[in-house]
PDB file of C-alpha atoms in Angstrom:
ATOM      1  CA  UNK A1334     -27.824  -7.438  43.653  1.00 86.00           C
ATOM      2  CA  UNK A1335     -24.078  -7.966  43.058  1.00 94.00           C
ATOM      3  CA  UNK A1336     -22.677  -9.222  40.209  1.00 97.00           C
ATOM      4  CA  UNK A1337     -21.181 -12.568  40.608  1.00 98.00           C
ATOM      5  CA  UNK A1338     -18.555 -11.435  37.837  1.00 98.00           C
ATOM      6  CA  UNK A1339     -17.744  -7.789  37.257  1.00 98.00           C
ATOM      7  CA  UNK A1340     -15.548  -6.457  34.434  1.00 98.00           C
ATOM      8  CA  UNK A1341     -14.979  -2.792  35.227  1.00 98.00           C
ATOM      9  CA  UNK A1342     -13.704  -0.560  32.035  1.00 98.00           C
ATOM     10  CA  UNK A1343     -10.923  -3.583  31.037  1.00 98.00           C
ATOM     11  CA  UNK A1344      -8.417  -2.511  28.589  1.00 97.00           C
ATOM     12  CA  UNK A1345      -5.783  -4.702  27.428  1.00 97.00           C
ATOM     13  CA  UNK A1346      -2.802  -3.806  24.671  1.00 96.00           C
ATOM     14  CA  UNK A1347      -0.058  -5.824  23.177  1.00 94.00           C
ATOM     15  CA  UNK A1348       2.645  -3.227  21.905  1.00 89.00           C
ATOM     16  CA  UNK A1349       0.890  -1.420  19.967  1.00 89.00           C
ATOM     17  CA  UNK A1350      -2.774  -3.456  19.384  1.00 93.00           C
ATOM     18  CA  UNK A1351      -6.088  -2.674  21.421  1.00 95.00           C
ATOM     19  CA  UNK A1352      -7.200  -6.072  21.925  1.00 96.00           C
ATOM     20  CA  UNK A1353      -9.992  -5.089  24.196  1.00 97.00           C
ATOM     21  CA  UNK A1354     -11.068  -1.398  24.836  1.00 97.00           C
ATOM     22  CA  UNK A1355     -12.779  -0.182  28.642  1.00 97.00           C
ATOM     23  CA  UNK A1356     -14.828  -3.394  28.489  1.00 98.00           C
ATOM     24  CA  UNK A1357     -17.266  -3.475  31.518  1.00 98.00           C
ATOM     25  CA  UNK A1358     -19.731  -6.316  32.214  1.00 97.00           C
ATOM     26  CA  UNK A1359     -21.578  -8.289  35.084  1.00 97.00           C
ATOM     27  CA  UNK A1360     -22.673 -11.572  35.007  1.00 98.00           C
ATOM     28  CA  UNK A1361     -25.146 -12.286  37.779  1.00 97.00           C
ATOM     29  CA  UNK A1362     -25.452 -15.938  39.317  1.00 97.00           C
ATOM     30  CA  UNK A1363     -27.356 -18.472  37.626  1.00 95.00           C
ATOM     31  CA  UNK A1364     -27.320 -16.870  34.169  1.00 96.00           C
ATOM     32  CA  UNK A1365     -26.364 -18.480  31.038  1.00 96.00           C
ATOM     33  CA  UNK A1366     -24.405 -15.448  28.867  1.00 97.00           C
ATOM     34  CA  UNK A1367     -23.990 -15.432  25.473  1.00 97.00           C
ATOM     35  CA  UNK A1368     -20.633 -13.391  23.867  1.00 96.00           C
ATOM     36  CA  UNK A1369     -20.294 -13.384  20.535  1.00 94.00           C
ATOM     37  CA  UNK A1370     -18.087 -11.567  17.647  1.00 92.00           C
ATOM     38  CA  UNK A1371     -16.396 -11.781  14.675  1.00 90.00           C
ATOM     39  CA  UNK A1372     -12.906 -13.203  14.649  1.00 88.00           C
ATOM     40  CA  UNK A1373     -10.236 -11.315  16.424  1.00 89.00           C
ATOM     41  CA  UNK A1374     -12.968  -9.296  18.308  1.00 92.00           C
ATOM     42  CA  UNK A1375     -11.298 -10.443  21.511  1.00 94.00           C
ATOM     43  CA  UNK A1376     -13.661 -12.814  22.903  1.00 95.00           C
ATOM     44  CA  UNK A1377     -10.727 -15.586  23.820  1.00 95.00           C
ATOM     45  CA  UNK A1378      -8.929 -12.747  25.360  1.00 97.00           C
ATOM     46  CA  UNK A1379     -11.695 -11.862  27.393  1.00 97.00           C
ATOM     47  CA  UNK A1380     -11.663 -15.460  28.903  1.00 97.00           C
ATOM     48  CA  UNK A1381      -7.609 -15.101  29.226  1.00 97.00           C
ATOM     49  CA  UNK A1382      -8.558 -11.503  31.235  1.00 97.00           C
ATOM     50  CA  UNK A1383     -10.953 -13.371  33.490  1.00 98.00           C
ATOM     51  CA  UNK A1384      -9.564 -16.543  34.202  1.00 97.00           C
ATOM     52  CA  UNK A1385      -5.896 -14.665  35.032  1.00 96.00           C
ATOM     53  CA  UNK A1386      -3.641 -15.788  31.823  1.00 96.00           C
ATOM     54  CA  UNK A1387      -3.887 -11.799  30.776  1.00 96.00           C
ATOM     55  CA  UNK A1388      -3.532  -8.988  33.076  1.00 96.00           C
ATOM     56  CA  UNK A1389      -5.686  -5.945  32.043  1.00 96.00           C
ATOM     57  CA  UNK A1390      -3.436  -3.246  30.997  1.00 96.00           C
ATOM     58  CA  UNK A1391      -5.985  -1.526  32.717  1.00 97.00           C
ATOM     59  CA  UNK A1392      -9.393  -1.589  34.416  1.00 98.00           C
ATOM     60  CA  UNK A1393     -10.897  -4.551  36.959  1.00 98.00           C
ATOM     61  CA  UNK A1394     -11.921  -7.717  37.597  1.00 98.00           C
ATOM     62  CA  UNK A1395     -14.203  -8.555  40.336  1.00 98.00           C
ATOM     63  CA  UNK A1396     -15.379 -12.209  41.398  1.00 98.00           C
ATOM     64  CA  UNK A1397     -17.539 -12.151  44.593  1.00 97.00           C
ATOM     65  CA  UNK A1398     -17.151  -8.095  44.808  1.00 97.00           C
ATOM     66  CA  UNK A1399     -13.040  -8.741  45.004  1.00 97.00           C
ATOM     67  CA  UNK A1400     -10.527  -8.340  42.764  1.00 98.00           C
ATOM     68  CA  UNK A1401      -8.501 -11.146  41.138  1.00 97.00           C
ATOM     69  CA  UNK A1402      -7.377  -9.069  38.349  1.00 96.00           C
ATOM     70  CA  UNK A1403      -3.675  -9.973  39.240  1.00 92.00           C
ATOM     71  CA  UNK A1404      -3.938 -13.642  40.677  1.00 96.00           C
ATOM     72  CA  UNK A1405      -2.613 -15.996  39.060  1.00 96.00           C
ATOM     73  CA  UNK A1406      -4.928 -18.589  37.045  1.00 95.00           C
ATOM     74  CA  UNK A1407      -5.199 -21.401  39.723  1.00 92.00           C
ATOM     75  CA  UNK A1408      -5.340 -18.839  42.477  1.00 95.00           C
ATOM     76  CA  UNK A1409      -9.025 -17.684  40.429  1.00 96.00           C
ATOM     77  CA  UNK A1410      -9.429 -21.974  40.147  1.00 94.00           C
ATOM     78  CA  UNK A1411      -9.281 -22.207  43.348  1.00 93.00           C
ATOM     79  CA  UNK A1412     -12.246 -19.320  43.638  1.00 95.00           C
ATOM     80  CA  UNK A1413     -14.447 -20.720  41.732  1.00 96.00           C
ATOM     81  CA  UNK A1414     -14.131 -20.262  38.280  1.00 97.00           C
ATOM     82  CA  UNK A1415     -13.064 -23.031  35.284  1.00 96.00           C
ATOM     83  CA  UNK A1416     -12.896 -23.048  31.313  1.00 96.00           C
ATOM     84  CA  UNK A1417     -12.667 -24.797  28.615  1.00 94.00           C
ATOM     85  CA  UNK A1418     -10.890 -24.295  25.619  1.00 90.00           C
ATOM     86  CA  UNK A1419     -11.642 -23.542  21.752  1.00 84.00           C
ATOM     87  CA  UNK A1420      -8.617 -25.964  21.024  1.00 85.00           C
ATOM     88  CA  UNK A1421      -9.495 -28.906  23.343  1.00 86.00           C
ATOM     89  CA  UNK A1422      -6.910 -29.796  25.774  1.00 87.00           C
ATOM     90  CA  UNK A1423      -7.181 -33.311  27.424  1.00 92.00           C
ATOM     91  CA  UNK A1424      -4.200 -35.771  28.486  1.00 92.00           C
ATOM     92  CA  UNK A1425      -4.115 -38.530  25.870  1.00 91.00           C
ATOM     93  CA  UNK A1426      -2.087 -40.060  27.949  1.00 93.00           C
ATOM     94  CA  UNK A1427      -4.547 -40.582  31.112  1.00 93.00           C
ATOM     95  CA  UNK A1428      -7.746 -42.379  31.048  1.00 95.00           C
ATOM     96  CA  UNK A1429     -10.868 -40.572  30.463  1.00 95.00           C
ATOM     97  CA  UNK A1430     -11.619 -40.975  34.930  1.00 94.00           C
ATOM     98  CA  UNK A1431      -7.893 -39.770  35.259  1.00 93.00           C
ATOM     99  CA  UNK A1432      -8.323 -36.828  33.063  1.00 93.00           C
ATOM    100  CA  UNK A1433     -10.927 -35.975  35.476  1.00 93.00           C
ATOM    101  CA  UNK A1434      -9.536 -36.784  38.692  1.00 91.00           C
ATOM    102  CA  UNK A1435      -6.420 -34.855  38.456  1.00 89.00           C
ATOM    103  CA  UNK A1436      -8.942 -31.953  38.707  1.00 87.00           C
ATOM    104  CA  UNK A1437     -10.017 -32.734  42.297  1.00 82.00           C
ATOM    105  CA  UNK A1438      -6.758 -31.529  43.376  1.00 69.00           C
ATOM    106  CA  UNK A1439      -7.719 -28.221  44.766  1.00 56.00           C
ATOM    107  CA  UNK A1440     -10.625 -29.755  46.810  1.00 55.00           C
ATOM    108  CA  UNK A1441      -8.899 -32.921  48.235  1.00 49.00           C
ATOM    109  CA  UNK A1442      -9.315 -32.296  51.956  1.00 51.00           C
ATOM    110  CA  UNK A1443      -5.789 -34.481  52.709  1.00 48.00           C
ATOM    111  CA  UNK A1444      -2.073 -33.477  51.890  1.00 48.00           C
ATOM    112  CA  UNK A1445       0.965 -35.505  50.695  1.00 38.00           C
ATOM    113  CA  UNK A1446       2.092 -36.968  53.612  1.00 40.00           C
ATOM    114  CA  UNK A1447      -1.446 -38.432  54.198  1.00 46.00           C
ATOM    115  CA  UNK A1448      -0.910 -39.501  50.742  1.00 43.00           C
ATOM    116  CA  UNK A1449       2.545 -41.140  51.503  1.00 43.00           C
ATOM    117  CA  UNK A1450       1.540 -42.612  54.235  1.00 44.00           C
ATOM    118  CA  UNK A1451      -1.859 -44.182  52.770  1.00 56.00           C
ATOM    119  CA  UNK A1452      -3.964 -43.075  55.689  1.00 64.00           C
ATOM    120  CA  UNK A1453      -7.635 -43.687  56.700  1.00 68.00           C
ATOM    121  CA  UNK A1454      -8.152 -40.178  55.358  1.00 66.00           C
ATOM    122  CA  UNK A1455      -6.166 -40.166  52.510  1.00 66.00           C
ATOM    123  CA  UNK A1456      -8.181 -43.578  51.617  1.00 71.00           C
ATOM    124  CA  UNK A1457     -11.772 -41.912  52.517  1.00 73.00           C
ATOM    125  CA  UNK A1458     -10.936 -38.780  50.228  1.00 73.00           C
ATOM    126  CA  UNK A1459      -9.433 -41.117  47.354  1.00 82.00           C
ATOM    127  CA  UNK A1460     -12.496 -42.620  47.521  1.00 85.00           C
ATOM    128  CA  UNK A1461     -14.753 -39.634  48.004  1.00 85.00           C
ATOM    129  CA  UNK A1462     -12.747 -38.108  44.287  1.00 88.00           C
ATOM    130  CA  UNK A1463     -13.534 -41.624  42.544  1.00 91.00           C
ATOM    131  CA  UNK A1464     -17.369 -41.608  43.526  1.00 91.00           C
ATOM    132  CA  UNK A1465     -17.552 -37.866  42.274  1.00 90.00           C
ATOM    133  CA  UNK A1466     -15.700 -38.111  39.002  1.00 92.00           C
ATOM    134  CA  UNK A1467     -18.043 -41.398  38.431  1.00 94.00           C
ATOM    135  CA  UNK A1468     -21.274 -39.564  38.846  1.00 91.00           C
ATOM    136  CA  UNK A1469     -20.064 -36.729  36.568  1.00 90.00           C
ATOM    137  CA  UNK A1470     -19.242 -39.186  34.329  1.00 94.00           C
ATOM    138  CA  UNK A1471     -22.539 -40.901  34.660  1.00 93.00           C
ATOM    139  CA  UNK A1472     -24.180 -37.414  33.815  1.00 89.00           C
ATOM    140  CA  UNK A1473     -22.814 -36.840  30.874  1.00 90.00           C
ATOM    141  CA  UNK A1474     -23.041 -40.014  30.033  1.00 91.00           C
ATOM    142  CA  UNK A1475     -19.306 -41.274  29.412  1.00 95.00           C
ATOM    143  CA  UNK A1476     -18.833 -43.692  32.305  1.00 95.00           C
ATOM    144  CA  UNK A1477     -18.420 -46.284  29.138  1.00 95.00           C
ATOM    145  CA  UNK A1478     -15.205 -44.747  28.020  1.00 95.00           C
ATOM    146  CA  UNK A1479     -13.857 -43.863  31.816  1.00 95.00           C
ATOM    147  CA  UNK A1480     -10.903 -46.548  30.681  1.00 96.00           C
ATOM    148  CA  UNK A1481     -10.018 -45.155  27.745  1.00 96.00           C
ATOM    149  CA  UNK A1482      -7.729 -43.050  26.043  1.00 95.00           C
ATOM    150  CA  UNK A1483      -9.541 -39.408  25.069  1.00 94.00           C
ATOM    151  CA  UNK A1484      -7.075 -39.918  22.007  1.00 91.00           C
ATOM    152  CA  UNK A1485      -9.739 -42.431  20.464  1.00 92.00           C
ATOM    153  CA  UNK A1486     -12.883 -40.674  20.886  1.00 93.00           C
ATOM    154  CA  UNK A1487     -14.489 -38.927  18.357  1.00 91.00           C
ATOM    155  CA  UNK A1488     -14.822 -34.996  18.843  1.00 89.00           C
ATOM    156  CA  UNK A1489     -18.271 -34.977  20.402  1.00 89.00           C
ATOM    157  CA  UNK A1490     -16.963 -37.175  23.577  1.00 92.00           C
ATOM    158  CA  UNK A1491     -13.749 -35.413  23.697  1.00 93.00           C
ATOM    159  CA  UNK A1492     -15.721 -31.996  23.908  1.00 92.00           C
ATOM    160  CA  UNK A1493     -17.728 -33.253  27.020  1.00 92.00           C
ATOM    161  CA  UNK A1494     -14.588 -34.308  28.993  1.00 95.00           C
ATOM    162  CA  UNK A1495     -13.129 -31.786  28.877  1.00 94.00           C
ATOM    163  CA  UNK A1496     -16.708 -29.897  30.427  1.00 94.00           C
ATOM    164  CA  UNK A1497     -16.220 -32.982  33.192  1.00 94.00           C
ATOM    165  CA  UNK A1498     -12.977 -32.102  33.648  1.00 94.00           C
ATOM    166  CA  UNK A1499     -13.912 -28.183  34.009  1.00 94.00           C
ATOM    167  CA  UNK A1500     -16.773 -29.291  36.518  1.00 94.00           C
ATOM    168  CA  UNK A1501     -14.560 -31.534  38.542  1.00 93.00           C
ATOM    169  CA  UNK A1502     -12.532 -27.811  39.958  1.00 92.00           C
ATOM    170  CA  UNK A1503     -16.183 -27.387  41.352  1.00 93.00           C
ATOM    171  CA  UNK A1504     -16.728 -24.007  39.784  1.00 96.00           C
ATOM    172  CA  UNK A1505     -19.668 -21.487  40.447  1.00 97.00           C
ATOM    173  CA  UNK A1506     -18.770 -20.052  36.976  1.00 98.00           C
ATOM    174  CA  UNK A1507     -17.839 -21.969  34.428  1.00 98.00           C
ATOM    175  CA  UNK A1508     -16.422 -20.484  30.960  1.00 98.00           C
ATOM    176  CA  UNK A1509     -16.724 -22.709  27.681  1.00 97.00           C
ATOM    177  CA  UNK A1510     -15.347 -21.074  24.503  1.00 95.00           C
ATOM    178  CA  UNK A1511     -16.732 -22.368  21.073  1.00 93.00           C
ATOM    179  CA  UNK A1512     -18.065 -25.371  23.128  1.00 93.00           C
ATOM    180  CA  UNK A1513     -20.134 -26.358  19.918  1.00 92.00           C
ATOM    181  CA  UNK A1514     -17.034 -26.288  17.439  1.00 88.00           C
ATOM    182  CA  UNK A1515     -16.888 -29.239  15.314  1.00 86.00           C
ATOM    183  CA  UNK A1516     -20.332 -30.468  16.486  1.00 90.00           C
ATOM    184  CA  UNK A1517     -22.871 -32.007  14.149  1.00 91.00           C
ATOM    185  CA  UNK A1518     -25.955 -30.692  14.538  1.00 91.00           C
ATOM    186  CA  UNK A1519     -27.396 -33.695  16.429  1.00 91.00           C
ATOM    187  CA  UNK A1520     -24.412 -33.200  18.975  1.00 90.00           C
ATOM    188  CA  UNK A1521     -24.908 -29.751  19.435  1.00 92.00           C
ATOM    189  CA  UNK A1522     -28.528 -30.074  20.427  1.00 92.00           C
ATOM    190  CA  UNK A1523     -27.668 -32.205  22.888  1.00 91.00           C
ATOM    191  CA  UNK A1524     -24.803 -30.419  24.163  1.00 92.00           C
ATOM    192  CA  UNK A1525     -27.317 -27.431  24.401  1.00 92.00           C
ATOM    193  CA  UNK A1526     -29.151 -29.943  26.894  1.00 91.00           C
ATOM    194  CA  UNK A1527     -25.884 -30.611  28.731  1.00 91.00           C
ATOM    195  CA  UNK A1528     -25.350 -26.682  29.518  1.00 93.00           C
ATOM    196  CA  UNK A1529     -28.614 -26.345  30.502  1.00 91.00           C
ATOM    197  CA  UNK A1530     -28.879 -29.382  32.973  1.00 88.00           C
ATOM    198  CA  UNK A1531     -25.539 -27.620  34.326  1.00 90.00           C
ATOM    199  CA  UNK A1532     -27.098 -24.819  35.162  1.00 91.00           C
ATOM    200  CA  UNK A1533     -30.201 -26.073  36.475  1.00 89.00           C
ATOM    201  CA  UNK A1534     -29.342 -28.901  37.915  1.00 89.00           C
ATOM    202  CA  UNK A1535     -25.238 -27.836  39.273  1.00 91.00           C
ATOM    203  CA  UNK A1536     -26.602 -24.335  39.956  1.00 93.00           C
ATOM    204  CA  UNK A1537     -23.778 -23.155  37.857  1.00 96.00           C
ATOM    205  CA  UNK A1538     -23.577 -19.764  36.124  1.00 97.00           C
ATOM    206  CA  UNK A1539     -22.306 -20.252  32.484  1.00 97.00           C
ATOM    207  CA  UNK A1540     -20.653 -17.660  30.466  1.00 98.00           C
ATOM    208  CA  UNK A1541     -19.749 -19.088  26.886  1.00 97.00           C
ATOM    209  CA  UNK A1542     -18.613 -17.914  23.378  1.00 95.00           C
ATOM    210  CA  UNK A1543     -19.668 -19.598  20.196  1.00 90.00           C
ATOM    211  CA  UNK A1544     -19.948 -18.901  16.262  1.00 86.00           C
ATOM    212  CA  UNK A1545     -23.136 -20.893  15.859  1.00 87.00           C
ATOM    213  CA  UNK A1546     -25.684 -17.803  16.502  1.00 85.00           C
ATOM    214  CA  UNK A1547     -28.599 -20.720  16.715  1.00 87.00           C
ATOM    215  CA  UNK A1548     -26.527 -22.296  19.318  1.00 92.00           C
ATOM    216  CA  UNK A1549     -26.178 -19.515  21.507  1.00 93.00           C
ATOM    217  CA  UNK A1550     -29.201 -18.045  20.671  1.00 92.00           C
ATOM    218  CA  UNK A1551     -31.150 -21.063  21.807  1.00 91.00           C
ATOM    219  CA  UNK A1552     -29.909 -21.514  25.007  1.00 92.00           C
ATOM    220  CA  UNK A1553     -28.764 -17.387  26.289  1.00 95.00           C
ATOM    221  CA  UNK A1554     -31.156 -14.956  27.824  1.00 93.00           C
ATOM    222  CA  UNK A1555     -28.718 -12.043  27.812  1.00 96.00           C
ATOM    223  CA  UNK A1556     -25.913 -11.495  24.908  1.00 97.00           C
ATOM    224  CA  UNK A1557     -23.006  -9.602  24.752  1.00 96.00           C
ATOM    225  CA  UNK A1558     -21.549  -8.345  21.287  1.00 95.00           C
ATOM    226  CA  UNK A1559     -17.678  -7.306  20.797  1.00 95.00           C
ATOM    227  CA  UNK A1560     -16.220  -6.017  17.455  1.00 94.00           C
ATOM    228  CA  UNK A1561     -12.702  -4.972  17.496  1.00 92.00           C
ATOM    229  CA  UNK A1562     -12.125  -5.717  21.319  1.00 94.00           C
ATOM    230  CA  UNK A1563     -15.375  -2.825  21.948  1.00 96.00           C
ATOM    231  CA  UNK A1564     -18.680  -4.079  23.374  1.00 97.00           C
ATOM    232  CA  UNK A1565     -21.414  -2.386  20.756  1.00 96.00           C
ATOM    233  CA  UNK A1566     -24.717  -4.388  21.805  1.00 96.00           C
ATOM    234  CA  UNK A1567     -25.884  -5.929  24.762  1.00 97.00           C
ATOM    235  CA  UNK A1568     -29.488  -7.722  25.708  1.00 96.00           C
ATOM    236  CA  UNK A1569     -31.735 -10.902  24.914  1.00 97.00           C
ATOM    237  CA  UNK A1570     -31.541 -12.625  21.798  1.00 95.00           C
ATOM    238  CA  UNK A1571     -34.333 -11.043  19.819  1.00 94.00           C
ATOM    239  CA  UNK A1572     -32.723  -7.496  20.316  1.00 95.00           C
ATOM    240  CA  UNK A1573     -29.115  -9.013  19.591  1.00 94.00           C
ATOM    241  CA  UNK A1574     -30.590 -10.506  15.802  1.00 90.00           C
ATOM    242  CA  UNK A1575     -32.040  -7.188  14.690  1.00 91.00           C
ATOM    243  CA  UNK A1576     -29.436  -4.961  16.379  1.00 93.00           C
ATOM    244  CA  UNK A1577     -28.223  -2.890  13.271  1.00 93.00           C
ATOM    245  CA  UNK A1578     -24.503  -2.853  14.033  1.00 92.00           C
ATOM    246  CA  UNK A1579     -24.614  -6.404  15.235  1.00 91.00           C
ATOM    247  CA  UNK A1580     -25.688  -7.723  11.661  1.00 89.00           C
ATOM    248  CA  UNK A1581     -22.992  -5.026  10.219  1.00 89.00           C
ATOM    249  CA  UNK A1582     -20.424  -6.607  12.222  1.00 84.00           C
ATOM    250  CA  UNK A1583     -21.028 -10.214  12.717  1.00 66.00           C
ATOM    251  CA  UNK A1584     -23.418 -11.222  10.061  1.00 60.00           C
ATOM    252  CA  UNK A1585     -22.722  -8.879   6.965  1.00 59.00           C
ATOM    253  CA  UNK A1586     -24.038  -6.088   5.587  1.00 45.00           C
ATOM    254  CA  UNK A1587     -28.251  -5.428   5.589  1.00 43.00           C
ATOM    255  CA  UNK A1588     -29.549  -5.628   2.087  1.00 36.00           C
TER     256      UNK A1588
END
């Protein structure tokens, strides 16, 4: 079966650092993958690599069997993949339905002069954006803030709008990095319920990075391990906790 995502032997330097080192790894539809690190083991860059703001220095990336190693990021948007970000990154100056809309661009069926002109089809697919970024809303249950300002909501809401706003591209992967940051513990067990609906239910394939092992370890069947920008463990979760170098690396020394 092909992969759905396929890293082939990525390297990528700045000057003089090795943030990742011949990196190769395939992500198959309909999975939910775990990667996990220390700090600065290059699992943000490995997002950057994918989603086009980094250009491996060398090596591949495949979507769909074809390269978009050197397309730019809303090029690989446009093909199907979104992300969210460790630092969230919502306008606080649209609504919470706006912040979502504005990512229907790339599938709006009508152009600007349909827009200008206010036509039956610019009206039907204005219509068709504001039914879909309602149900999202509905799903993740935030169509009681769709008039506010993401400014005022506290970090839990904030973190699901921005997955809205990731879904709204209409991805087939989606990417979250440290999704669960800042979460209480009663947020981040339902946010675990929210990724999993996403896949089930959107038929999504979900690649995502956190520091809460439990976290990722609750919801991922397969986990990738980087230290230093190097991949040095790779399976399911019960493999991944005893893994010698993975508890060197990522959760201190064995006793």
């Amino acid at each position: 079966m092909q992969p759905l995502l396929e890293l082939r032997d990525c390297t990528i330097r700045f000057g003089g650092l090795t943030a990742v080192f011949n990196l190769s790894q395939s992500i198959y539809a309909g999975e939910l993958v775990g990667l996990i690190g220390p700090n600065g083991a290059g699992k943000t860059t490995v997002f950057n690599i994918i989603t086009g703001e980094y250009k491996p220095t060398l090596g591949d990336v495949l979507f769909h069997g074809k390269s978009i190693a050197h397309q730019p990021p809303y090029a690989i948007t446009k093909a199907g993949i979104a992300r969210t970000f460790q630092n969230i990154r919502l306008f606080n100056s649209l609504s919470a339905i706006d912040n979502v809309i504005v990512a229907y661009n790339k599938n709006l069926r009508t152009g600007l002069l349909s827009a200008i002109a206010h036509t039956p089809a610019e009206m039907r697919d204005e219509k068709r954006v504001m039914d879909d970024a309602m149900n999202m809303l509905a799903m993740f249950d935030l169509t009681g803030v769709k008039d506010d300002f993401p400014g005022n909501f506290p970090y839990g809401i904030q973190r699901r709008l921005e997955i809205v706003r990731a879904l709204a591209t209409k991805p087939e992967l989606l990417l979250l990095d440290e999704p669960a940051a800042g979460l209480n513990p009663t947020e981040k067990v339902e946010l675990m319920q929210l990724i999993t609906k996403i896949r089930e239910e959107l038929n999504i394939t979900v690649l995502l990075i956190d520091h809460d092992m439990k976290f990722v370890m609750g919801m991922c069947k397969r986990i990738f391990v980087l230290d230093y920008g190097e991949k040095i463990a790779e399976g399911p979760p019960e493999e991944i906790r005893s893994n010698p170098r993975v508890i060197e690396a990522y959760l201190g020394e064995q006793e």
